[in-house]
Amino acid sequence: MVELPLIARARAHEERIAIHADGRSYCYADLLRRSETIAAVLLDGRADLREERVAFMAPPGFDYAALQWGIWRAGGIAVPLSTQVTARELDHVLGDSDIKLILTTPAYASKLDPGPRRLLVIEEGTRAECSLPDIAATRRAMILYTSGTTSKPKGVVSTHANLQAQIEALVNAWEWSAEDRIPLFLPLHHIHGIINVLGCALWSGAMIEAFPRFDAELILPRVKADAYTLFMAVPTIYAKLVDLLGDGASDLAAAFGRMRLMVSGSAALPAGLHRRWHDLTGQHLLERYGMTETGMILSNPLQGERRPGAVGQPLPGVEVRLRSESGETLHGEHEPGEIQVRGPAVFSEYWQLPEITAASFEDGWFHTGDMGVMEDGYYRILGRLSVDIIKSGGYKLSALEIEAALLDHPAIRECAVVGLEDATWGETVAVAAVPEASAPPLVLTELQHWAKDRLSPYKLPRHLMLVEQLPRNAMGKVAKREVATLFTDGPCA
Ligand code: MCA
Ligand code: AMP
């Protein structure tokens, strides 16, 4: 039988604790048993799901891991759903990936309206077994929806081989071992949580302590008790922790300093925040850079200088090049170019978007849309090619998607969404709107209230400015950079 390496490796750690959550500990044997049951329920007499897409919703924890492994062991493609998804966003994901079956746990069943699809609630006592199919590494494993330069999020398809390459690069570079213990509080519809934390830990036989969200009141006492060797978070979380730590030395700061490794990524870690964290805790954060389509690409070293404001060198197995606007590969230092990536970790395709997939690659090199530069042997990220991508709290947001949702508001005739720099969130969502003449005056809180059924909480506008017209260039296109200066130069709601 051809078993996934992740599953085969778990057999070597059967007695070890894999996940601790809600006051319970689950060992690797529990995860193997539960995922086998889920696979058998899914197969329901069939030999193989043959890449059928199966959506699932569960908070970080044992159930999430068991559902993911169950789908994989039955031969399906796992489509994890955000626990904060709105009905409209859900409709897009389920329709786009042609989902017929959604899996969830009793606690989440009432949050989901499956429409015409089957909702299968996996109860704790369920038991089933059957022989499971062979799963080749080339089989497609997961679709993650990522916002970008299209108004609707695209499905990023990764094979088992892609995911394994993403995990192995990090396990090797950061020397994961079965002795590691890590808190998991990041959302599990993006790879930061799925691959960098959950995937690497389970690959290594390590222990995860799972929390439904980043809850400082629950997590910090555990940090203080030296419960963890590793910590992985987005810069927003480090900014919030710096505020919580205050100025003086403390037991908590010392406990952060004792961890073997703390990593920051998903968005730029300001050099000042990196230094402040070191002053407070004695810990040099390791900043790395990656993307849903590629896994992690660049990383500061585990041993050696972790440079503030820089993202280091390519991870094992990842090839990186910088390309000029005219398409030349840049070899020198201090020459900015687009970051392009090649290697076994790079995704296979955007789901059912062959033209967009083809346009994203050149000779096997994936175009990230991020600009970078090499300085004294370290890459530094300069920003994105598109002004329509916003990074807020570590989430990648599409200005076009938010604009399309807001245009349904009866008081908005036209609008432009931009990201404004913010010390805590990296960027926050701002909207400049031309109101409908006949409509009552629009205010931010009312707009947020209206939009929360349409957009996930992290996509909601945080600033609103009403304008008579949007700034446009000579071609009539909205000049986004000028829109941003409207907010920085003038008052807004
Ligand atoms: C929430 N709030 C915000 C935002 N989100 N305000 C401005 N901008 C935002 N984006 C407000 C809420 O309305 C609320 O306001 C208050 O902040 C607290 O909200 P809450 O949701 O409780 O915040 P939180 O729990 O502290 O969440 C912040 C968070 C979370 C922990 C940073 O956003 C998070 O988990 N982010 C990680 C996302 C991630 O994993 N990205 C990885 C993508 P009020 O108090 O007024 O009600 S993968 C990726 O990017 C690549 C591959 C990579 O390299 O990793
Ligand atoms: P996502 O599509 O959610 O996977 O987000 C990937 C994007 O996050 C990248 O294309 C970058 O723009 C951004 N990103 C990730 N890590 C970093 C970092 N360390 N510094 C700057 N940007 C980052």
PDB file of N, CA, C and O in Angstrom, residues 440-486:
ATOM      1  N   PRO A 440     -29.078  58.996   1.954  1.00  0.00           N
ATOM      2  CA  PRO A 440     -28.689  59.666   3.207  1.00  0.00           C
ATOM      3  C   PRO A 440     -27.173  59.545   3.407  1.00  0.00           C
ATOM      4  O   PRO A 440     -26.554  58.628   2.879  1.00  0.00           O
ATOM      5  N   PRO A 441     -26.563  60.484   4.167  1.00  0.00           N
ATOM      6  CA  PRO A 441     -25.099  60.481   4.319  1.00  0.00           C
ATOM      7  C   PRO A 441     -24.577  59.146   4.863  1.00  0.00           C
ATOM      8  O   PRO A 441     -25.183  58.569   5.765  1.00  0.00           O
ATOM      9  N   LEU A 442     -23.480  58.702   4.286  1.00  0.00           N
ATOM     10  CA  LEU A 442     -22.916  57.400   4.639  1.00  0.00           C
ATOM     11  C   LEU A 442     -21.911  57.573   5.783  1.00  0.00           C
ATOM     12  O   LEU A 442     -21.077  58.477   5.738  1.00  0.00           O
ATOM     13  N   VAL A 443     -21.986  56.735   6.809  1.00  0.00           N
ATOM     14  CA  VAL A 443     -20.973  56.801   7.873  1.00  0.00           C
ATOM     15  C   VAL A 443     -20.303  55.426   8.016  1.00  0.00           C
ATOM     16  O   VAL A 443     -20.899  54.400   7.699  1.00  0.00           O
ATOM     17  N   LEU A 444     -19.053  55.457   8.513  1.00  0.00           N
ATOM     18  CA  LEU A 444     -18.223  54.243   8.546  1.00  0.00           C
ATOM     19  C   LEU A 444     -18.882  53.100   9.329  1.00  0.00           C
ATOM     20  O   LEU A 444     -18.934  51.972   8.848  1.00  0.00           O
ATOM     21  N   THR A 445     -19.395  53.414  10.526  1.00  0.00           N
ATOM     22  CA  THR A 445     -19.936  52.323  11.358  1.00  0.00           C
ATOM     23  C   THR A 445     -21.122  51.645  10.668  1.00  0.00           C
ATOM     24  O   THR A 445     -21.273  50.426  10.730  1.00  0.00           O
ATOM     25  N   GLU A 446     -21.941  52.451   9.995  1.00  0.00           N
ATOM     26  CA  GLU A 446     -23.105  51.875   9.302  1.00  0.00           C
ATOM     27  C   GLU A 446     -22.616  51.010   8.128  1.00  0.00           C
ATOM     28  O   GLU A 446     -23.125  49.917   7.889  1.00  0.00           O
ATOM     29  N   LEU A 447     -21.585  51.505   7.427  1.00  0.00           N
ATOM     30  CA  LEU A 447     -21.050  50.744   6.287  1.00  0.00           C
ATOM     31  C   LEU A 447     -20.457  49.412   6.774  1.00  0.00           C
ATOM     32  O   LEU A 447     -20.682  48.360   6.167  1.00  0.00           O
ATOM     33  N   GLN A 448     -19.747  49.459   7.893  1.00  0.00           N
ATOM     34  CA  GLN A 448     -19.158  48.222   8.445  1.00  0.00           C
ATOM     35  C   GLN A 448     -20.255  47.241   8.827  1.00  0.00           C
ATOM     36  O   GLN A 448     -20.163  46.043   8.542  1.00  0.00           O
ATOM     37  N   HIS A 449     -21.301  47.772   9.458  1.00  0.00           N
ATOM     38  CA  HIS A 449     -22.413  46.917   9.889  1.00  0.00           C
ATOM     39  C   HIS A 449     -23.057  46.248   8.672  1.00  0.00           C
ATOM     40  O   HIS A 449     -23.320  45.042   8.666  1.00  0.00           O
ATOM     41  N   TRP A 450     -23.256  47.042   7.622  1.00  0.00           N
ATOM     42  CA  TRP A 450     -23.881  46.528   6.398  1.00  0.00           C
ATOM     43  C   TRP A 450     -22.973  45.477   5.733  1.00  0.00           C
ATOM     44  O   TRP A 450     -23.442  44.451   5.239  1.00  0.00           O
ATOM     45  N   ALA A 451     -21.662  45.747   5.763  1.00  0.00           N
ATOM     46  CA  ALA A 451     -20.725  44.896   5.005  1.00  0.00           C
ATOM     47  C   ALA A 451     -20.409  43.590   5.725  1.00  0.00           C
ATOM     48  O   ALA A 451     -19.889  42.656   5.102  1.00  0.00           O
ATOM     49  N   LYS A 452     -20.720  43.498   7.026  1.00  0.00           N
ATOM     50  CA  LYS A 452     -20.241  42.310   7.731  1.00  0.00           C
ATOM     51  C   LYS A 452     -20.935  41.010   7.316  1.00  0.00           C
ATOM     52  O   LYS A 452     -20.423  39.937   7.589  1.00  0.00           O
ATOM     53  N   ASP A 453     -22.060  41.118   6.623  1.00  0.00           N
ATOM     54  CA  ASP A 453     -22.663  39.899   6.070  1.00  0.00           C
ATOM     55  C   ASP A 453     -22.034  39.503   4.738  1.00  0.00           C
ATOM     56  O   ASP A 453     -22.300  38.434   4.201  1.00  0.00           O
ATOM     57  N   ARG A 454     -21.261  40.415   4.178  1.00  0.00           N
ATOM     58  CA  ARG A 454     -20.694  40.170   2.848  1.00  0.00           C
ATOM     59  C   ARG A 454     -19.208  39.868   2.880  1.00  0.00           C
ATOM     60  O   ARG A 454     -18.682  39.182   2.004  1.00  0.00           O
ATOM     61  N   LEU A 455     -18.511  40.466   3.854  1.00  0.00           N
ATOM     62  CA  LEU A 455     -17.050  40.365   3.901  1.00  0.00           C
ATOM     63  C   LEU A 455     -16.611  39.816   5.260  1.00  0.00           C
ATOM     64  O   LEU A 455     -17.166  40.220   6.301  1.00  0.00           O
ATOM     65  N   SER A 456     -15.590  38.961   5.267  1.00  0.00           N
ATOM     66  CA  SER A 456     -15.008  38.477   6.528  1.00  0.00           C
ATOM     67  C   SER A 456     -14.569  39.674   7.361  1.00  0.00           C
ATOM     68  O   SER A 456     -14.186  40.712   6.799  1.00  0.00           O
ATOM     69  N   PRO A 457     -14.563  39.543   8.703  1.00  0.00           N
ATOM     70  CA  PRO A 457     -14.259  40.706   9.556  1.00  0.00           C
ATOM     71  C   PRO A 457     -12.937  41.396   9.192  1.00  0.00           C
ATOM     72  O   PRO A 457     -12.835  42.623   9.265  1.00  0.00           O
ATOM     73  N   TYR A 458     -11.944  40.592   8.812  1.00  0.00           N
ATOM     74  CA  TYR A 458     -10.631  41.209   8.532  1.00  0.00           C
ATOM     75  C   TYR A 458     -10.594  41.980   7.200  1.00  0.00           C
ATOM     76  O   TYR A 458      -9.611  42.641   6.906  1.00  0.00           O
ATOM     77  N   LYS A 459     -11.684  41.882   6.405  1.00  0.00           N
ATOM     78  CA  LYS A 459     -11.724  42.641   5.144  1.00  0.00           C
ATOM     79  C   LYS A 459     -12.510  43.943   5.283  1.00  0.00           C
ATOM     80  O   LYS A 459     -12.616  44.714   4.321  1.00  0.00           O
ATOM     81  N   LEU A 460     -13.109  44.174   6.438  1.00  0.00           N
ATOM     82  CA  LEU A 460     -14.000  45.340   6.578  1.00  0.00           C
ATOM     83  C   LEU A 460     -13.237  46.656   6.487  1.00  0.00           C
ATOM     84  O   LEU A 460     -12.112  46.760   6.994  1.00  0.00           O
ATOM     85  N   PRO A 461     -13.845  47.697   5.870  1.00  0.00           N
ATOM     86  CA  PRO A 461     -13.169  48.996   5.824  1.00  0.00           C
ATOM     87  C   PRO A 461     -12.998  49.577   7.222  1.00  0.00           C
ATOM     88  O   PRO A 461     -13.886  49.436   8.065  1.00  0.00           O
ATOM     89  N   ARG A 462     -11.849  50.177   7.447  1.00  0.00           N
ATOM     90  CA  ARG A 462     -11.562  50.814   8.755  1.00  0.00           C
ATOM     91  C   ARG A 462     -11.539  52.331   8.626  1.00  0.00           C
ATOM     92  O   ARG A 462     -11.463  53.046   9.615  1.00  0.00           O
ATOM     93  N   HIS A 463     -11.515  52.855   7.402  1.00  0.00           N
ATOM     94  CA  HIS A 463     -11.545  54.300   7.162  1.00  0.00           C
ATOM     95  C   HIS A 463     -12.460  54.543   5.962  1.00  0.00           C
ATOM     96  O   HIS A 463     -12.467  53.759   5.021  1.00  0.00           O
ATOM     97  N   LEU A 464     -13.192  55.658   6.038  1.00  0.00           N
ATOM     98  CA  LEU A 464     -14.083  56.020   4.928  1.00  0.00           C
ATOM     99  C   LEU A 464     -13.911  57.498   4.625  1.00  0.00           C
ATOM    100  O   LEU A 464     -13.849  58.324   5.553  1.00  0.00           O
ATOM    101  N   MET A 465     -13.809  57.826   3.352  1.00  0.00           N
ATOM    102  CA  MET A 465     -13.794  59.235   2.955  1.00  0.00           C
ATOM    103  C   MET A 465     -14.792  59.420   1.809  1.00  0.00           C
ATOM    104  O   MET A 465     -14.775  58.641   0.844  1.00  0.00           O
ATOM    105  N   LEU A 466     -15.657  60.421   1.952  1.00  0.00           N
ATOM    106  CA  LEU A 466     -16.609  60.704   0.869  1.00  0.00           C
ATOM    107  C   LEU A 466     -16.010  61.764  -0.032  1.00  0.00           C
ATOM    108  O   LEU A 466     -15.486  62.776   0.447  1.00  0.00           O
ATOM    109  N   VAL A 467     -16.032  61.514  -1.326  1.00  0.00           N
ATOM    110  CA  VAL A 467     -15.425  62.454  -2.286  1.00  0.00           C
ATOM    111  C   VAL A 467     -16.418  62.732  -3.415  1.00  0.00           C
ATOM    112  O   VAL A 467     -17.326  61.927  -3.661  1.00  0.00           O
ATOM    113  N   GLU A 468     -16.222  63.874  -4.077  1.00  0.00           N
ATOM    114  CA  GLU A 468     -17.128  64.185  -5.199  1.00  0.00           C
ATOM    115  C   GLU A 468     -16.775  63.342  -6.409  1.00  0.00           C
ATOM    116  O   GLU A 468     -17.622  62.958  -7.200  1.00  0.00           O
ATOM    117  N   GLN A 469     -15.452  63.131  -6.574  1.00  0.00           N
ATOM    118  CA  GLN A 469     -15.017  62.228  -7.641  1.00  0.00           C
ATOM    119  C   GLN A 469     -13.715  61.550  -7.246  1.00  0.00           C
ATOM    120  O   GLN A 469     -12.975  62.070  -6.408  1.00  0.00           O
ATOM    121  N   LEU A 470     -13.462  60.394  -7.870  1.00  0.00           N
ATOM    122  CA  LEU A 470     -12.226  59.666  -7.562  1.00  0.00           C
ATOM    123  C   LEU A 470     -11.108  60.211  -8.443  1.00  0.00           C
ATOM    124  O   LEU A 470     -11.353  60.538  -9.617  1.00  0.00           O
ATOM    125  N   PRO A 471      -9.885  60.307  -7.908  1.00  0.00           N
ATOM    126  CA  PRO A 471      -8.780  60.754  -8.764  1.00  0.00           C
ATOM    127  C   PRO A 471      -8.510  59.728  -9.870  1.00  0.00           C
ATOM    128  O   PRO A 471      -8.495  58.531  -9.598  1.00  0.00           O
ATOM    129  N   ARG A 472      -8.380  60.201 -11.094  1.00  0.00           N
ATOM    130  CA  ARG A 472      -8.164  59.281 -12.220  1.00  0.00           C
ATOM    131  C   ARG A 472      -6.959  59.750 -13.031  1.00  0.00           C
ATOM    132  O   ARG A 472      -6.649  60.944 -13.047  1.00  0.00           O
ATOM    133  N   ASN A 473      -6.314  58.806 -13.734  1.00  0.00           N
ATOM    134  CA  ASN A 473      -5.202  59.192 -14.609  1.00  0.00           C
ATOM    135  C   ASN A 473      -5.737  59.554 -15.999  1.00  0.00           C
ATOM    136  O   ASN A 473      -6.959  59.524 -16.227  1.00  0.00           O
ATOM    137  N   ALA A 474      -4.823  59.863 -16.916  1.00  0.00           N
ATOM    138  CA  ALA A 474      -5.226  60.333 -18.248  1.00  0.00           C
ATOM    139  C   ALA A 474      -6.061  59.294 -18.991  1.00  0.00           C
ATOM    140  O   ALA A 474      -6.880  59.618 -19.845  1.00  0.00           O
ATOM    141  N   MET A 475      -5.879  58.003 -18.626  1.00  0.00           N
ATOM    142  CA  MET A 475      -6.637  56.939 -19.300  1.00  0.00           C
ATOM    143  C   MET A 475      -8.013  56.742 -18.657  1.00  0.00           C
ATOM    144  O   MET A 475      -8.784  55.880 -19.073  1.00  0.00           O
ATOM    145  N   GLY A 476      -8.298  57.503 -17.579  1.00  0.00           N
ATOM    146  CA  GLY A 476      -9.591  57.370 -16.907  1.00  0.00           C
ATOM    147  C   GLY A 476      -9.576  56.317 -15.809  1.00  0.00           C
ATOM    148  O   GLY A 476     -10.597  56.037 -15.187  1.00  0.00           O
ATOM    149  N   LYS A 477      -8.394  55.709 -15.562  1.00  0.00           N
ATOM    150  CA  LYS A 477      -8.295  54.660 -14.541  1.00  0.00           C
ATOM    151  C   LYS A 477      -8.108  55.314 -13.172  1.00  0.00           C
ATOM    152  O   LYS A 477      -7.402  56.330 -13.063  1.00  0.00           O
ATOM    153  N   VAL A 478      -8.740  54.739 -12.142  1.00  0.00           N
ATOM    154  CA  VAL A 478      -8.592  55.318 -10.793  1.00  0.00           C
ATOM    155  C   VAL A 478      -7.121  55.278 -10.377  1.00  0.00           C
ATOM    156  O   VAL A 478      -6.467  54.235 -10.487  1.00  0.00           O
ATOM    157  N   ALA A 479      -6.612  56.428  -9.930  1.00  0.00           N
ATOM    158  CA  ALA A 479      -5.202  56.518  -9.514  1.00  0.00           C
ATOM    159  C   ALA A 479      -5.117  56.160  -8.038  1.00  0.00           C
ATOM    160  O   ALA A 479      -5.323  57.000  -7.161  1.00  0.00           O
ATOM    161  N   LYS A 480      -4.821  54.852  -7.766  1.00  0.00           N
ATOM    162  CA  LYS A 480      -4.894  54.343  -6.396  1.00  0.00           C
ATOM    163  C   LYS A 480      -3.915  55.042  -5.452  1.00  0.00           C
ATOM    164  O   LYS A 480      -4.214  55.268  -4.295  1.00  0.00           O
ATOM    165  N   ARG A 481      -2.724  55.356  -5.964  1.00  0.00           N
ATOM    166  CA  ARG A 481      -1.747  55.989  -5.052  1.00  0.00           C
ATOM    167  C   ARG A 481      -2.242  57.368  -4.617  1.00  0.00           C
ATOM    168  O   ARG A 481      -2.030  57.796  -3.491  1.00  0.00           O
ATOM    169  N   GLU A 482      -2.933  58.050  -5.534  1.00  0.00           N
ATOM    170  CA  GLU A 482      -3.514  59.355  -5.166  1.00  0.00           C
ATOM    171  C   GLU A 482      -4.666  59.187  -4.179  1.00  0.00           C
ATOM    172  O   GLU A 482      -4.872  60.023  -3.304  1.00  0.00           O
ATOM    173  N   VAL A 483      -5.407  58.088  -4.340  1.00  0.00           N
ATOM    174  CA  VAL A 483      -6.505  57.831  -3.388  1.00  0.00           C
ATOM    175  C   VAL A 483      -5.917  57.700  -1.981  1.00  0.00           C
ATOM    176  O   VAL A 483      -6.431  58.280  -1.021  1.00  0.00           O
ATOM    177  N   ALA A 484      -4.787  56.979  -1.888  1.00  0.00           N
ATOM    178  CA  ALA A 484      -4.176  56.787  -0.551  1.00  0.00           C
ATOM    179  C   ALA A 484      -3.765  58.137   0.042  1.00  0.00           C
ATOM    180  O   ALA A 484      -3.930  58.358   1.245  1.00  0.00           O
ATOM    181  N   THR A 485      -3.278  59.035  -0.803  1.00  0.00           N
ATOM    182  CA  THR A 485      -2.833  60.324  -0.233  1.00  0.00           C
ATOM    183  C   THR A 485      -4.023  61.174   0.233  1.00  0.00           C
ATOM    184  O   THR A 485      -3.858  62.031   1.089  1.00  0.00           O
ATOM    185  N   LEU A 486      -5.221  60.917  -0.307  1.00  0.00           N
ATOM    186  CA  LEU A 486      -6.404  61.640   0.193  1.00  0.00           C
ATOM    187  C   LEU A 486      -6.547  61.411   1.697  1.00  0.00           C
ATOM    188  O   LEU A 486      -6.906  62.306   2.445  1.00  0.00           O
TER     189      LEU A 486
END
